Amino acid sequence: MFDFCNSMTDEQDGRARELIERAAAKWPLRILHVLSDAGAPLRFSRLLERVEGISQKVLTQTLRTLERDGLVIRTLYPQVPPRVEYELTPLGRDLLMQVVSLWRWIVEHLDDFDARKAVKLTAARA
Amino acid sequence: MFDFCNSMTDEQDGRARELIERAAAKWPLRILHVLSDAGAPLRFSRLLERVEGISQKVLTQTLRTLERDGLVIRTLYPQVPPRVEYELTPLGRDLLMQVVSLWRWIVEHLDDFDARKAVKLTAARA
DNA sequence: ATCTATACACACCTTGAGGTAACTGACGTG
DNA sequence: CACGTCAGTTACCTCAAGGTGTGTATAGAT
């Protein structure tokens, strides 16, 4: 049914899996979403305000990971006090769009995600 | 850019987020994939063999969660020794298809996920 | 001299997912 | 009566993500 899965090398599968796991962590998608909504580069402290509930430490961590993955760009302006701006890369924007389409599908089918709606066949045939 | 995000209630967003986080955990997608490939109900021990590396405990845990979410159906045949079969629900199949399309997109763009490919603008304008 | 703002770094702690290994219950088999 | 099978359960441990709280460099403003 998913022939393409078998046409992947193990390395491709591994890397894709890593990316999914990193992106599906607690904060990355929120951050990408905030950056996308802003439509313009955001400073560190703006992100800290808009990504509700995140701590400074985790925001820096997550941003570094997103940067390494090529999803955001970090621009440092050597001023005092320092100024750093973050913005989405085209890849980040594209990834977000892919995820959003999945998200939309889930929201549309939210009522189905419930075991009580699943037909139970418990042992009728046994 | 993602207008539909703002047309969601907080509750919808929260539930969708929970589902994503659960589904993107270490094992659920593998299990769904194995069940899908099998094309037929699988016994517990068949899953244990085919989902490489998973332990009994985690397999049961994960299957229970998938069952609660309405993604798999558990059928118990009251025999001795016991026989239990797991199969995908239509919803599970559909979810897997959505995720696979995301997966495919990621694999196709795997080479782009690398910070070295991102254009760096480090402070040229400062 | 003190205070403030910015974007962190560092040390510490909590929490939960996941791993490991042993045990269970019911029954048919030798 | 011991043994193996199946689908778990239970107790215990580990490890890393994430949370909390503080420290730091710099220079302009008061």
XYZ file of N, CA and C in Angstrom, chain A residues 8-126:
357
model
N 12.765 3.392 -0.157
C 13.656 4.289 0.573
C 14.858 3.504 1.076
N 15.993 4.165 1.118
C 17.122 3.539 1.792
C 16.899 3.653 3.287
N 17.603 2.842 4.042
C 17.501 2.927 5.496
C 17.958 4.282 5.988
N 18.948 4.834 5.281
C 19.481 6.118 5.723
C 18.424 7.211 5.539
N 17.760 7.190 4.383
C 16.690 8.163 4.155
C 15.621 8.033 5.224
N 15.210 6.800 5.473
C 14.182 6.566 6.475
C 14.618 7.096 7.832
N 15.857 6.815 8.191
C 16.367 7.283 9.483
C 16.359 8.793 9.591
N 16.868 9.453 8.574
C 16.936 10.904 8.639
C 15.545 11.513 8.664
N 14.657 10.986 7.843
C 13.284 11.500 7.843
C 12.654 11.315 9.220
N 12.908 10.175 9.817
C 12.361 9.893 11.138
C 12.874 10.888 12.165
N 14.171 11.146 12.123
C 14.745 12.144 13.031
C 14.061 13.493 12.876
N 13.912 13.893 11.632
C 13.319 15.201 11.379
C 11.897 15.268 11.910
N 11.126 14.221 11.654
C 9.761 14.185 12.159
C 9.752 14.288 13.672
N 10.586 13.489 14.318
C 10.583 13.501 15.778
C 10.985 14.866 16.332
N 11.982 15.476 15.709
C 12.385 16.800 16.180
C 11.287 17.821 15.946
N 10.680 17.768 14.770
C 9.668 18.777 14.430
C 8.396 18.590 15.245
N 8.122 17.359 15.653
C 6.889 17.099 16.385
C 7.076 17.254 17.883
N 8.234 17.737 18.310
C 8.455 17.981 19.730
C 7.533 19.104 20.198
N 7.707 19.485 21.433
C 6.707 20.353 22.045
C 6.626 21.744 21.416
N 7.736 22.322 21.017
C 7.749 23.732 20.635
C 7.986 24.068 19.170
N 8.729 23.269 18.432
C 9.129 23.698 17.085
C 7.981 24.177 16.198
N 6.886 23.445 16.164
C 5.800 23.848 15.269
C 5.201 25.177 15.698
N 5.082 25.387 17.014
C 4.562 26.672 17.495
C 5.451 27.811 17.020
N 6.745 27.600 17.150
C 7.686 28.653 16.769
C 7.576 28.956 15.281
N 7.573 27.916 14.477
C 7.445 28.130 13.030
C 6.150 28.865 12.719
N 5.085 28.485 13.413
C 3.797 29.107 13.174
C 3.834 30.599 13.520
N 4.405 30.906 14.672
C 4.501 32.308 15.075
C 5.317 33.109 14.063
N 6.425 32.527 13.641
C 7.259 33.225 12.657
C 6.503 33.438 11.350
N 5.744 32.436 10.977
C 4.983 32.552 9.739
C 3.899 33.627 9.849
N 3.194 33.619 10.960
C 2.133 34.612 11.170
C 2.697 36.030 11.178
N 3.874 36.186 11.772
C 4.448 37.518 11.878
C 4.712 38.094 10.480
N 5.117 37.234 9.581
C 5.348 37.699 8.221
C 6.617 38.518 8.075
N 7.328 38.692 9.178
C 8.571 39.465 9.147
C 9.514 38.867 10.181
N 10.794 39.167 10.081
C 11.739 38.672 11.089
C 11.321 39.110 12.488
N 11.558 38.258 13.458
C 11.204 38.571 14.849
C 12.445 38.498 15.725
N 12.488 39.403 16.692
C 13.582 39.365 17.653
C 13.338 38.269 18.673
N 14.409 37.898 19.360
C 14.322 36.844 20.363
C 13.219 37.128 21.384
N 13.181 38.334 21.868
C 12.220 38.627 22.944
C 10.791 38.691 22.424
N 10.600 39.039 21.155
C 9.248 38.980 20.576
C 8.776 37.531 20.544
N 9.664 36.640 20.138
C 9.311 35.220 20.112
C 8.959 34.747 21.511
N 9.769 35.174 22.479
C 9.546 34.755 23.856
C 8.152 35.185 24.320
N 7.706 36.336 23.874
C 6.366 36.790 24.238
C 5.283 35.997 23.516
N 5.502 35.773 22.233
C 4.418 35.218 21.414
C 4.283 33.707 21.507
N 5.382 33.018 21.758
C 5.289 31.564 21.953
C 4.968 31.348 23.419
N 3.689 31.318 23.704
C 3.226 31.376 25.079
C 3.664 30.161 25.892
N 4.352 30.414 26.989
C 4.698 29.340 27.913
C 6.116 28.823 27.779
N 6.802 29.187 26.716
C 8.167 28.671 26.523
C 9.145 29.438 27.409
N 10.208 28.755 27.803
C 11.240 29.400 28.617
C 12.364 29.892 27.714
N 13.159 30.795 28.233
C 14.294 31.312 27.461
C 15.193 30.184 26.991
N 15.518 29.305 27.940
C 16.465 28.251 27.616
C 15.984 27.406 26.443
N 14.736 26.950 26.564
C 14.209 26.049 25.545
C 14.029 26.783 24.222
N 13.688 28.066 24.286
C 13.558 28.810 23.035
C 14.898 28.857 22.301
N 15.954 29.182 23.009
C 17.275 29.194 22.352
C 17.610 27.817 21.795
N 17.477 26.812 22.629
C 17.752 25.442 22.176
C 17.017 25.130 20.891
N 15.703 25.351 20.928
C 14.876 24.958 19.796
C 15.248 25.747 18.553
N 15.509 27.029 18.739
C 15.896 27.849 17.592
C 17.202 27.351 16.967
N 18.140 26.927 17.819
C 19.401 26.414 17.289
C 19.162 25.163 16.447
N 18.283 24.308 16.959
C 17.974 23.090 16.210
C 17.303 23.435 14.880
N 16.349 24.342 14.944
C 15.653 24.736 13.716
C 16.641 25.342 12.725
N 17.620 26.077 13.250
C 18.619 26.678 12.376
C 19.480 25.596 11.716
N 19.911 24.624 12.544
C 20.718 23.537 11.979
C 19.949 22.767 10.917
N 18.664 22.631 11.098
C 17.851 21.905 10.121
C 17.505 22.758 8.913
N 17.953 24.005 8.909
C 17.693 24.861 7.753
C 16.271 25.387 7.678
N 15.586 25.457 8.826
C 14.193 25.905 8.815
C 14.058 27.379 9.176
N 14.993 27.908 9.924
C 14.982 29.333 10.240
C 16.379 29.910 9.993
N 16.404 31.216 9.819
C 17.680 31.918 9.662
C 17.855 32.863 10.840
N 19.054 32.839 11.404
C 19.375 33.697 12.533
C 20.270 34.825 12.049
N 19.869 36.042 12.316
C 20.683 37.183 11.894
C 21.077 37.992 13.112
N 22.370 38.101 13.335
C 22.885 38.835 14.491
C 23.354 40.220 14.058
N 22.792 41.245 14.697
C 23.250 42.607 14.460
C 24.132 43.008 15.629
N 25.413 43.207 15.394
C 26.358 43.432 16.501
C 26.195 44.821 17.108
N 25.136 44.993 17.870
C 24.866 46.248 18.564
C 24.933 45.995 20.054
N 24.769 47.057 20.810
C 24.605 46.913 22.260
C 23.443 47.765 22.702
N 22.462 47.112 23.348
C 22.331 45.675 23.597
C 22.129 44.901 22.305
N 22.521 43.646 22.318
C 22.502 42.839 21.092
C 21.116 42.751 20.472
N 21.091 42.536 19.189
C 19.824 42.363 18.496
C 19.967 41.169 17.567
N 19.050 40.242 17.711
C 19.079 39.016 16.899
C 17.701 38.832 16.304
N 17.652 38.563 15.039
C 16.354 38.347 14.391
C 16.276 36.956 13.785
N 15.076 36.395 13.876
C 14.836 35.068 13.322
C 13.754 35.152 12.260
N 13.952 34.414 11.174
C 12.917 34.376 10.137
C 12.887 32.988 9.513
N 11.755 32.662 8.928
C 11.620 31.376 8.257
C 12.442 31.342 6.980
N 13.005 30.182 6.679
C 13.545 29.954 5.342
C 12.396 29.485 4.452
N 12.584 29.494 3.144
C 11.552 28.934 2.263
C 11.238 27.489 2.644
N 12.277 26.730 2.990
C 12.055 25.344 3.397
C 11.175 25.278 4.633
N 11.451 26.159 5.589
C 10.638 26.181 6.800
C 9.178 26.468 6.476
N 8.994 27.417 5.590
C 7.642 27.769 5.179
C 6.947 26.574 4.521
N 7.673 25.886 3.645
C 7.093 24.739 2.940
C 6.750 23.612 3.909
N 7.680 23.339 4.812
C 7.413 22.279 5.781
C 6.160 22.598 6.578
N 6.076 23.850 7.008
C 4.917 24.250 7.790
C 3.627 24.031 7.001
N 3.673 24.335 5.726
C 2.474 24.141 4.916
C 2.087 22.674 4.850
N 3.083 21.806 4.718
C 2.799 20.373 4.698
C 2.152 19.949 6.011
N 2.730 20.399 7.100
C 2.216 19.994 8.401
C 0.820 20.564 8.620
N 0.618 21.784 8.155
C -0.692 22.391 8.357
C -1.771 21.618 7.626
N -1.432 21.055 6.477
C -2.465 20.311 5.759
C -2.826 19.043 6.535
N -1.805 18.438 7.162
C -2.093 17.297 8.039
C -2.952 17.745 9.215
N -2.572 18.869 9.803
C -3.279 19.427 10.946
C -4.751 19.648 10.605
N -4.963 20.232 9.446
C -6.322 20.532 9.032
C -7.132 19.235 8.920
N -6.512 18.210 8.339
C -7.189 16.927 8.188
C -7.586 16.388 9.569
N -6.670 16.491 10.512
C -6.957 15.981 11.852
C -8.119 16.743 12.477
N -8.089 18.062 12.396
C -9.157 18.857 12.997
C -10.504 18.507 12.367
N -10.476 18.289 11.061
C -11.734 17.942 10.387
C -12.282 16.599 10.873
N -11.377 15.687 11.236
C -11.808 14.340 11.630
C -11.747 14.132 13.134
N -11.697 15.245 13.872
C -11.489 15.162 15.307
C -12.529 14.282 15.996
N -13.752 14.353 15.519
C -14.805 13.579 16.166
C -14.622 12.077 15.985
N -13.876 11.698 14.957
C -13.696 10.265 14.720
C -12.651 9.661 15.646
N -11.733 10.506 16.134
C -10.672 9.998 16.998
C -11.220 9.706 18.385
N -11.832 8.594 18.499
C -12.463 8.246 19.755
C -12.823 6.777 19.650
N -12.302 5.996 20.559
C -12.496 4.555 20.467
C -13.972 4.183 20.440
N -14.816 5.004 21.085
C -16.234 4.641 21.168
C -16.901 4.626 19.798
N -16.266 5.348 18.861
C -16.843 5.387 17.516
C -16.393 4.194 16.680
N -15.322 3.535 17.137
C -14.816 2.400 16.368
C -15.717 1.193 16.586
N -16.023 0.500 15.501
C -16.842 -0.701 15.603
C -16.067 -1.762 16.373
N -16.694 -2.285 17.381
C -16.023 -3.327 18.165
C -16.496 -4.704 17.710
N -15.527 -5.571 17.489
C -15.830 -6.911 17.003
C -15.495 -7.936 18.063
N -15.461 -7.517 19.306
C -14.887 -8.338 20.363
C -15.448 -9.747 20.396
N -14.691 -10.627 19.792
C -14.860 -12.058 20.011
C -16.204 -12.594 19.547
N -16.881 -11.850 18.695
C -18.174 -12.347 18.228
C -17.985 -13.622 17.435
N -16.822 -13.739 16.822
C -16.591 -14.890 15.941
C -15.949 -16.060 16.683
N -15.548 -15.868 17.881
C -14.738 -16.896 18.550
C -15.546 -18.131 18.938
